[in-house]
GROMACS .gro file of C-alpha atoms in nm:
model
   63
    1MET     CA    1   9.134   8.124  11.529
    2ASP     CA    2   9.400   7.970  11.722
    3PHE     CA    3   9.689   8.188  11.698
    4THR     CA    4   9.906   8.010  11.958
    5THR     CA    5  10.010   7.715  11.716
    6ALA     CA    6  10.057   7.970  11.410
    7THR     CA    7  10.422   7.993  11.307
    8ASP     CA    8  10.600   8.355  11.272
    9ALA     CA    9  10.564   8.280  10.862
   10ASP     CA   10  10.214   8.221  10.925
   11LEU     CA   11  10.091   8.502  11.149
   12ASP     CA   12  10.281   8.728  10.920
   13ALA     CA   13  10.108   8.610  10.652
   14ASP     CA   14   9.768   8.659  10.816
   15ARG     CA   15   9.870   9.031  10.937
   16ILE     CA   16   9.929   9.107  10.599
   17THR     CA   17   9.603   8.983  10.467
   18ILE     CA   18   9.420   9.181  10.744
   19VAL     CA   19   9.581   9.509  10.668
   20ALA     CA   20   9.497   9.489  10.333
   21GLU     CA   21   9.165   9.436  10.393
   22GLN     CA   22   9.117   9.727  10.628
   23GLU     CA   23   9.296   9.947  10.420
   24ARG     CA   24   9.053   9.815  10.122
   25ARG     CA   25   8.759   9.864  10.363
   26ALA     CA   26   8.890  10.241  10.464
   27LYS     CA   27   8.917  10.361  10.082
   28LEU     CA   28   8.584  10.198  10.049
   29VAL     CA   29   8.454  10.477  10.285
   30ALA     CA   30   8.713  10.755  10.164
   31ILE     CA   31   8.680  10.738   9.796
   32PRO     CA   32   8.313  10.845   9.746
   33VAL     CA   33   8.397  11.125  10.008
   34GLU     CA   34   8.681  11.234   9.828
   35VAL     CA   35   8.462  11.222   9.491
   36ALA     CA   36   8.199  11.430   9.605
   37ARG     CA   37   8.468  11.648   9.774
   38LEU     CA   38   8.653  11.689   9.409
   39THR     CA   39   8.281  11.748   9.241
   40LYS     CA   40   8.175  11.998   9.435
   41GLN     CA   41   8.564  12.175   9.385
   42TYR     CA   42   8.521  12.166   9.035
   43ARG     CA   43   8.154  12.295   8.991
   44GLU     CA   44   8.268  12.592   9.230
   45LEU     CA   45   8.561  12.661   9.016
   46GLY     CA   46   8.341  12.684   8.701
   47GLY     CA   47   8.336  12.326   8.588
   48ASP     CA   48   8.057  12.161   8.381
   49GLN     CA   49   7.896  11.896   8.580
   50ASP     CA   50   7.831  11.712   8.225
   51GLU     CA   51   8.197  11.666   8.234
   52ILE     CA   52   8.194  11.537   8.582
   53ASP     CA   53   7.897  11.276   8.463
   54ALA     CA   54   8.085  11.208   8.149
   55ALA     CA   55   8.395  11.115   8.369
   56ILE     CA   56   8.196  10.838   8.595
   57ALA     CA   57   7.916  10.718   8.309
   58PRO     CA   58   8.206  10.432   8.211
   59PHE     CA   59   8.198  10.303   8.538
   60LYS     CA   60   7.812  10.336   8.629
   61LYS     CA   61   7.661   9.955   8.653
   62THR     CA   62   7.359   9.952   8.430
   63PHE     CA   63   7.127   9.693   8.544
   0.00000   0.00000   0.00000
């Protein structure tokens, strides 16, 4: 990509698109880690694993 010929508006639009994609990728890494951390904490507090499974079940893909 040759950014030297892009307008300021084009550069700003590209920057916004790039930042949004970087944030999306970071969330893809962070969310499973956070779910695991919260699940562990929930179980340590006496929570029932079946409740966790029931909360996640609607979002599981079935093949």
